[in-house]
Amino acid sequence: MSKKHPEEQENIVLIGFMGSGKTSVGLRLSYKFQKTVLDTDKLIESREGRSISEIFASDGELYFRDLETKLLKELAQRLHNRILSVGGGTPLREENRKLLKEIGTVVYLRIRPDTVYERLKGDTVRPLLQTEDPLGRITELLDRRKALYEAAADVIVDVDGLEMEEVLERIAAGLRKKEEQ
Ligand code: S3P
């Protein structure tokens, strides 16, 4: 049997910091590769019947992180031919990084703090950015997370200054290259 291209049959997992474009890139990839897109934040919100902000406020971040891990375990059992976009903090746990790799080819949308800030200033739905100094917070979080995102990734695409089409082309090229390895 001939080997299938990852973009034909496998899951593609999008990781990256808040504002890196996981949701919009996921939607476009879903058209490009004819795969349905799923988003772990949205799944968690619909199962819990409340927003991420409400979950953080009532039950705390750790409760939310446990929900993420539980969901990834479930998805690792049953997901095929999908684009999966996950929350910005999902790859921080080692267990999650393993699960993400089990689920599919992991594409990291890498972004600089200033680009995140430009895209998300005024954001009110991300609990971790509700602070006096969002740029400082973004810089600090990205600094802490950088190596973990890289460890989780099979393909890395730097998105700063790129149009959506270029991002999509670089992802497709990265997936082809990964497959040739
Ligand atoms: C988080 C990112 C958010 C959401 C939650 C925590 C993070 O998802 O999961 O607010 O820790 O970076 P997006 O990356 O989709 O904004």
PDB file of C-alpha atoms and ligand atoms in Angstrom:
ATOM      1  CA  MET A   1       0.000   0.000   0.000  1.00  0.00           C
ATOM      2  CA  SER A   2       1.419   3.418  -0.861  1.00  0.00           C
ATOM      3  CA  LYS A   3       2.209   5.779   1.985  1.00  0.00           C
ATOM      4  CA  LYS A   4      -0.275   8.635   2.322  1.00  0.00           C
ATOM      5  CA  HIS A   5       0.798  12.257   2.617  1.00  0.00           C
ATOM      6  CA  PRO A   6       0.149  13.627   6.120  1.00  0.00           C
ATOM      7  CA  GLU A   7      -2.040  16.343   4.658  1.00  0.00           C
ATOM      8  CA  GLU A   8      -4.171  13.659   2.935  1.00  0.00           C
ATOM      9  CA  GLN A   9      -4.984  11.415   5.803  1.00  0.00           C
ATOM     10  CA  GLU A  10      -3.484  12.412   9.108  1.00  0.00           C
ATOM     11  CA  ASN A  11      -4.391  14.970  11.718  1.00  0.00           C
ATOM     12  CA  ILE A  12      -2.599  18.300  11.714  1.00  0.00           C
ATOM     13  CA  VAL A  13      -2.247  19.937  15.134  1.00  0.00           C
ATOM     14  CA  LEU A  14      -1.743  23.707  15.413  1.00  0.00           C
ATOM     15  CA  ILE A  15       0.070  25.076  18.434  1.00  0.00           C
ATOM     16  CA  GLY A  16       1.309  28.557  19.251  1.00  0.00           C
ATOM     17  CA  PHE A  17       0.942  31.504  21.568  1.00  0.00           C
ATOM     18  CA  MET A  18      -2.333  33.432  21.920  1.00  0.00           C
ATOM     19  CA  GLY A  19      -2.855  35.534  18.803  1.00  0.00           C
ATOM     20  CA  SER A  20      -0.532  33.470  16.607  1.00  0.00           C
ATOM     21  CA  GLY A  21      -3.461  32.704  14.294  1.00  0.00           C
ATOM     22  CA  LYS A  22      -4.289  29.106  15.210  1.00  0.00           C
ATOM     23  CA  THR A  23      -8.031  29.596  14.750  1.00  0.00           C
ATOM     24  CA  SER A  24      -7.922  31.485  11.445  1.00  0.00           C
ATOM     25  CA  VAL A  25      -5.103  29.354  10.018  1.00  0.00           C
ATOM     26  CA  GLY A  26      -7.016  26.242  11.142  1.00  0.00           C
ATOM     27  CA  LEU A  27     -10.077  27.355   9.228  1.00  0.00           C
ATOM     28  CA  ARG A  28      -8.096  28.025   6.054  1.00  0.00           C
ATOM     29  CA  LEU A  29      -6.202  24.740   6.308  1.00  0.00           C
ATOM     30  CA  SER A  30      -9.492  22.974   6.690  1.00  0.00           C
ATOM     31  CA  TYR A  31     -10.556  24.223   3.213  1.00  0.00           C
ATOM     32  CA  LYS A  32      -7.141  23.625   1.714  1.00  0.00           C
ATOM     33  CA  PHE A  33      -6.804  20.027   2.903  1.00  0.00           C
ATOM     34  CA  GLN A  34     -10.514  19.143   3.126  1.00  0.00           C
ATOM     35  CA  LYS A  35     -10.355  18.268   6.789  1.00  0.00           C
ATOM     36  CA  THR A  36     -12.791  19.330   9.481  1.00  0.00           C
ATOM     37  CA  VAL A  37     -11.364  21.725  12.048  1.00  0.00           C
ATOM     38  CA  LEU A  38     -11.700  21.276  15.807  1.00  0.00           C
ATOM     39  CA  ASP A  39     -10.644  23.661  18.552  1.00  0.00           C
ATOM     40  CA  THR A  40      -9.978  22.393  22.087  1.00  0.00           C
ATOM     41  CA  ASP A  41     -10.896  25.733  23.735  1.00  0.00           C
ATOM     42  CA  LYS A  42     -14.282  25.691  21.988  1.00  0.00           C
ATOM     43  CA  LEU A  43     -14.881  22.039  22.855  1.00  0.00           C
ATOM     44  CA  ILE A  44     -14.091  22.714  26.510  1.00  0.00           C
ATOM     45  CA  GLU A  45     -16.368  25.758  26.547  1.00  0.00           C
ATOM     46  CA  SER A  46     -19.260  23.879  25.009  1.00  0.00           C
ATOM     47  CA  ARG A  47     -18.887  20.864  27.296  1.00  0.00           C
ATOM     48  CA  GLU A  48     -18.596  23.034  30.399  1.00  0.00           C
ATOM     49  CA  GLY A  49     -21.358  25.372  29.246  1.00  0.00           C
ATOM     50  CA  ARG A  50     -19.264  28.428  30.158  1.00  0.00           C
ATOM     51  CA  SER A  51     -16.427  30.502  28.787  1.00  0.00           C
ATOM     52  CA  ILE A  52     -12.706  29.989  29.447  1.00  0.00           C
ATOM     53  CA  SER A  53     -12.734  33.244  31.449  1.00  0.00           C
ATOM     54  CA  GLU A  54     -15.534  31.889  33.645  1.00  0.00           C
ATOM     55  CA  ILE A  55     -13.714  28.580  34.134  1.00  0.00           C
ATOM     56  CA  PHE A  56     -10.515  30.396  35.196  1.00  0.00           C
ATOM     57  CA  ALA A  57     -12.463  32.737  37.491  1.00  0.00           C
ATOM     58  CA  SER A  58     -14.532  30.068  39.268  1.00  0.00           C
ATOM     59  CA  ASP A  59     -12.268  27.011  39.283  1.00  0.00           C
ATOM     60  CA  GLY A  60      -8.788  28.336  38.529  1.00  0.00           C
ATOM     61  CA  GLU A  61      -6.170  27.652  35.868  1.00  0.00           C
ATOM     62  CA  LEU A  62      -5.216  24.180  37.138  1.00  0.00           C
ATOM     63  CA  TYR A  63      -8.793  22.960  36.725  1.00  0.00           C
ATOM     64  CA  PHE A  64      -8.757  24.253  33.127  1.00  0.00           C
ATOM     65  CA  ARG A  65      -5.366  22.594  32.457  1.00  0.00           C
ATOM     66  CA  ASP A  66      -6.735  19.264  33.706  1.00  0.00           C
ATOM     67  CA  LEU A  67      -9.684  19.604  31.347  1.00  0.00           C
ATOM     68  CA  GLU A  68      -7.237  20.183  28.461  1.00  0.00           C
ATOM     69  CA  THR A  69      -5.241  17.046  29.286  1.00  0.00           C
ATOM     70  CA  LYS A  70      -8.391  14.953  29.690  1.00  0.00           C
ATOM     71  CA  LEU A  71      -9.674  16.127  26.312  1.00  0.00           C
ATOM     72  CA  LEU A  72      -6.349  15.429  24.563  1.00  0.00           C
ATOM     73  CA  LYS A  73      -6.376  11.864  25.928  1.00  0.00           C
ATOM     74  CA  GLU A  74      -9.811  11.370  24.471  1.00  0.00           C
ATOM     75  CA  LEU A  75      -8.883  12.927  21.107  1.00  0.00           C
ATOM     76  CA  ALA A  76      -5.731  10.784  20.851  1.00  0.00           C
ATOM     77  CA  GLN A  77      -8.052   7.744  20.810  1.00  0.00           C
ATOM     78  CA  ARG A  78     -10.448   8.854  18.153  1.00  0.00           C
ATOM     79  CA  LEU A  79      -9.311  11.717  15.942  1.00  0.00           C
ATOM     80  CA  HIS A  80      -8.707  11.134  12.224  1.00  0.00           C
ATOM     81  CA  ASN A  81      -8.232  13.436   9.272  1.00  0.00           C
ATOM     82  CA  ARG A  82      -8.788  16.643  11.237  1.00  0.00           C
ATOM     83  CA  ILE A  83      -7.156  19.960  11.843  1.00  0.00           C
ATOM     84  CA  LEU A  84      -6.894  20.418  15.602  1.00  0.00           C
ATOM     85  CA  SER A  85      -6.112  23.781  17.078  1.00  0.00           C
ATOM     86  CA  VAL A  86      -5.278  23.882  20.785  1.00  0.00           C
ATOM     87  CA  GLY A  87      -5.029  26.618  23.417  1.00  0.00           C
ATOM     88  CA  GLY A  88      -1.785  28.555  23.748  1.00  0.00           C
ATOM     89  CA  GLY A  89      -0.898  26.863  27.035  1.00  0.00           C
ATOM     90  CA  THR A  90      -1.637  23.275  26.003  1.00  0.00           C
ATOM     91  CA  PRO A  91       1.954  22.276  25.029  1.00  0.00           C
ATOM     92  CA  LEU A  92       3.343  23.309  28.433  1.00  0.00           C
ATOM     93  CA  ARG A  93       2.718  19.955  30.100  1.00  0.00           C
ATOM     94  CA  GLU A  94       5.037  17.193  29.040  1.00  0.00           C
ATOM     95  CA  GLU A  95       2.137  14.757  29.024  1.00  0.00           C
ATOM     96  CA  ASN A  96       0.275  17.042  26.628  1.00  0.00           C
ATOM     97  CA  ARG A  97       3.269  17.331  24.303  1.00  0.00           C
ATOM     98  CA  LYS A  98       3.322  13.538  24.002  1.00  0.00           C
ATOM     99  CA  LEU A  99      -0.408  13.416  23.380  1.00  0.00           C
ATOM    100  CA  LEU A 100      -0.187  16.130  20.708  1.00  0.00           C
ATOM    101  CA  LYS A 101       2.455  14.117  18.828  1.00  0.00           C
ATOM    102  CA  GLU A 102       0.282  10.999  19.116  1.00  0.00           C
ATOM    103  CA  ILE A 103      -2.624  12.913  17.639  1.00  0.00           C
ATOM    104  CA  GLY A 104      -0.830  14.193  14.563  1.00  0.00           C
ATOM    105  CA  THR A 105       1.841  16.299  12.919  1.00  0.00           C
ATOM    106  CA  VAL A 106       2.380  19.306  15.163  1.00  0.00           C
ATOM    107  CA  VAL A 107       2.750  22.701  13.463  1.00  0.00           C
ATOM    108  CA  TYR A 108       3.993  25.571  15.633  1.00  0.00           C
ATOM    109  CA  LEU A 109       2.973  29.080  14.579  1.00  0.00           C
ATOM    110  CA  ARG A 110       5.869  31.046  16.090  1.00  0.00           C
ATOM    111  CA  ILE A 111       5.284  34.731  16.767  1.00  0.00           C
ATOM    112  CA  ARG A 112       7.137  37.658  18.339  1.00  0.00           C
ATOM    113  CA  PRO A 113       5.761  39.390  21.479  1.00  0.00           C
ATOM    114  CA  ASP A 114       5.290  42.741  19.705  1.00  0.00           C
ATOM    115  CA  THR A 115       3.179  41.094  16.988  1.00  0.00           C
ATOM    116  CA  VAL A 116       1.027  39.383  19.627  1.00  0.00           C
ATOM    117  CA  TYR A 117       0.587  42.710  21.381  1.00  0.00           C
ATOM    118  CA  GLU A 118      -0.459  44.487  18.174  1.00  0.00           C
ATOM    119  CA  ARG A 119      -2.983  41.750  17.408  1.00  0.00           C
ATOM    120  CA  LEU A 120      -4.438  41.367  20.905  1.00  0.00           C
ATOM    121  CA  LYS A 121      -4.311  44.775  22.565  1.00  0.00           C
ATOM    122  CA  GLY A 122      -7.761  45.452  23.964  1.00  0.00           C
ATOM    123  CA  ASP A 123      -8.533  41.721  24.234  1.00  0.00           C
ATOM    124  CA  THR A 124     -10.959  40.952  27.055  1.00  0.00           C
ATOM    125  CA  VAL A 125     -11.499  37.208  26.670  1.00  0.00           C
ATOM    126  CA  ARG A 126      -8.047  35.867  27.545  1.00  0.00           C
ATOM    127  CA  PRO A 127      -7.692  35.722  31.336  1.00  0.00           C
ATOM    128  CA  LEU A 128      -3.881  35.624  31.236  1.00  0.00           C
ATOM    129  CA  LEU A 129      -3.720  38.970  29.412  1.00  0.00           C
ATOM    130  CA  GLN A 130      -5.994  40.954  31.738  1.00  0.00           C
ATOM    131  CA  THR A 131      -3.158  42.917  33.316  1.00  0.00           C
ATOM    132  CA  GLU A 132      -1.800  46.482  33.532  1.00  0.00           C
ATOM    133  CA  ASP A 133       1.107  45.610  31.273  1.00  0.00           C
ATOM    134  CA  PRO A 134      -0.008  43.143  28.600  1.00  0.00           C
ATOM    135  CA  LEU A 135       3.190  43.488  26.511  1.00  0.00           C
ATOM    136  CA  GLY A 136       5.342  42.698  29.563  1.00  0.00           C
ATOM    137  CA  ARG A 137       3.134  39.710  30.329  1.00  0.00           C
ATOM    138  CA  ILE A 138       3.242  38.442  26.744  1.00  0.00           C
ATOM    139  CA  THR A 139       7.049  38.801  26.637  1.00  0.00           C
ATOM    140  CA  GLU A 140       7.466  36.975  29.936  1.00  0.00           C
ATOM    141  CA  LEU A 141       5.089  34.133  29.032  1.00  0.00           C
ATOM    142  CA  LEU A 142       6.611  33.686  25.567  1.00  0.00           C
ATOM    143  CA  ASP A 143      10.078  33.625  27.035  1.00  0.00           C
ATOM    144  CA  ARG A 144       9.069  30.895  29.449  1.00  0.00           C
ATOM    145  CA  ARG A 145       7.193  28.882  26.839  1.00  0.00           C
ATOM    146  CA  LYS A 146       9.465  29.211  23.801  1.00  0.00           C
ATOM    147  CA  ALA A 147      11.527  26.060  24.327  1.00  0.00           C
ATOM    148  CA  LEU A 148       8.448  23.989  25.165  1.00  0.00           C
ATOM    149  CA  TYR A 149       6.644  25.003  21.974  1.00  0.00           C
ATOM    150  CA  GLU A 150       9.753  24.125  19.999  1.00  0.00           C
ATOM    151  CA  ALA A 151      10.052  20.770  21.749  1.00  0.00           C
ATOM    152  CA  ALA A 152       6.441  19.978  20.860  1.00  0.00           C
ATOM    153  CA  ALA A 153       6.745  20.924  17.175  1.00  0.00           C
ATOM    154  CA  ASP A 154       7.362  18.860  14.052  1.00  0.00           C
ATOM    155  CA  VAL A 155       7.136  21.932  11.815  1.00  0.00           C
ATOM    156  CA  ILE A 156       7.837  25.567  12.777  1.00  0.00           C
ATOM    157  CA  VAL A 157       6.531  28.554  10.816  1.00  0.00           C
ATOM    158  CA  ASP A 158       7.457  32.150  11.747  1.00  0.00           C
ATOM    159  CA  VAL A 159       4.293  34.133  11.154  1.00  0.00           C
ATOM    160  CA  ASP A 160       5.392  37.733  11.841  1.00  0.00           C
ATOM    161  CA  GLY A 161       4.739  39.982   8.864  1.00  0.00           C
ATOM    162  CA  LEU A 162       3.340  37.179   6.700  1.00  0.00           C
ATOM    163  CA  GLU A 163       0.066  37.223   4.793  1.00  0.00           C
ATOM    164  CA  MET A 164      -2.252  34.296   5.418  1.00  0.00           C
ATOM    165  CA  GLU A 165      -1.452  32.755   1.998  1.00  0.00           C
ATOM    166  CA  GLU A 166       2.263  32.721   2.810  1.00  0.00           C
ATOM    167  CA  VAL A 167       1.616  31.114   6.175  1.00  0.00           C
ATOM    168  CA  LEU A 168      -0.444  28.396   4.464  1.00  0.00           C
ATOM    169  CA  GLU A 169       2.257  27.810   1.832  1.00  0.00           C
ATOM    170  CA  ARG A 170       4.959  27.528   4.478  1.00  0.00           C
ATOM    171  CA  ILE A 171       2.901  25.062   6.458  1.00  0.00           C
ATOM    172  CA  ALA A 172       2.311  22.934   3.349  1.00  0.00           C
ATOM    173  CA  ALA A 173       6.048  23.059   2.511  1.00  0.00           C
ATOM    174  CA  GLY A 174       6.958  22.150   6.097  1.00  0.00           C
ATOM    175  CA  LEU A 175       4.595  19.183   6.064  1.00  0.00           C
ATOM    176  CA  ARG A 176       6.066  17.918   2.773  1.00  0.00           C
ATOM    177  CA  LYS A 177       9.583  18.276   4.109  1.00  0.00           C
ATOM    178  CA  LYS A 178       8.691  16.487   7.322  1.00  0.00           C
ATOM    179  CA  GLU A 179       7.197  13.642   5.335  1.00  0.00           C
ATOM    180  CA  GLU A 180      10.357  13.245   3.259  1.00  0.00           C
ATOM    181  CA  GLN A 181      12.501  12.844   6.365  1.00  0.00           C
TER     182      GLN A 181
HETATM  183  C1  S3P B   1      -4.163  30.272  26.992  1.00  0.00           C
HETATM  184  C2  S3P B   1      -4.577  30.468  25.701  1.00  0.00           C
HETATM  185  C3  S3P B   1      -5.995  30.530  25.298  1.00  0.00           C
HETATM  186  C4  S3P B   1      -6.859  29.737  26.293  1.00  0.00           C
HETATM  187  C5  S3P B   1      -6.588  30.179  27.687  1.00  0.00           C
HETATM  188  C6  S3P B   1      -5.130  30.016  28.100  1.00  0.00           C
HETATM  189  C7  S3P B   1      -2.709  30.254  27.302  1.00  0.00           C
HETATM  190  O1  S3P B   1      -6.163  29.997  23.992  1.00  0.00           O
HETATM  191  O2  S3P B   1      -6.623  28.350  26.164  1.00  0.00           O
HETATM  192  O3  S3P B   1      -6.981  31.524  27.774  1.00  0.00           O
HETATM  193  O4  S3P B   1      -2.322  29.778  28.374  1.00  0.00           O
HETATM  194  O5  S3P B   1      -1.923  30.698  26.431  1.00  0.00           O
HETATM  195  P1  S3P B   1      -5.721  30.769  22.623  1.00  0.00           P
HETATM  196  O6  S3P B   1      -4.264  30.497  22.417  1.00  0.00           O
HETATM  197  O7  S3P B   1      -6.566  30.112  21.595  1.00  0.00           O
HETATM  198  O8  S3P B   1      -6.025  32.207  22.811  1.00  0.00           O
END
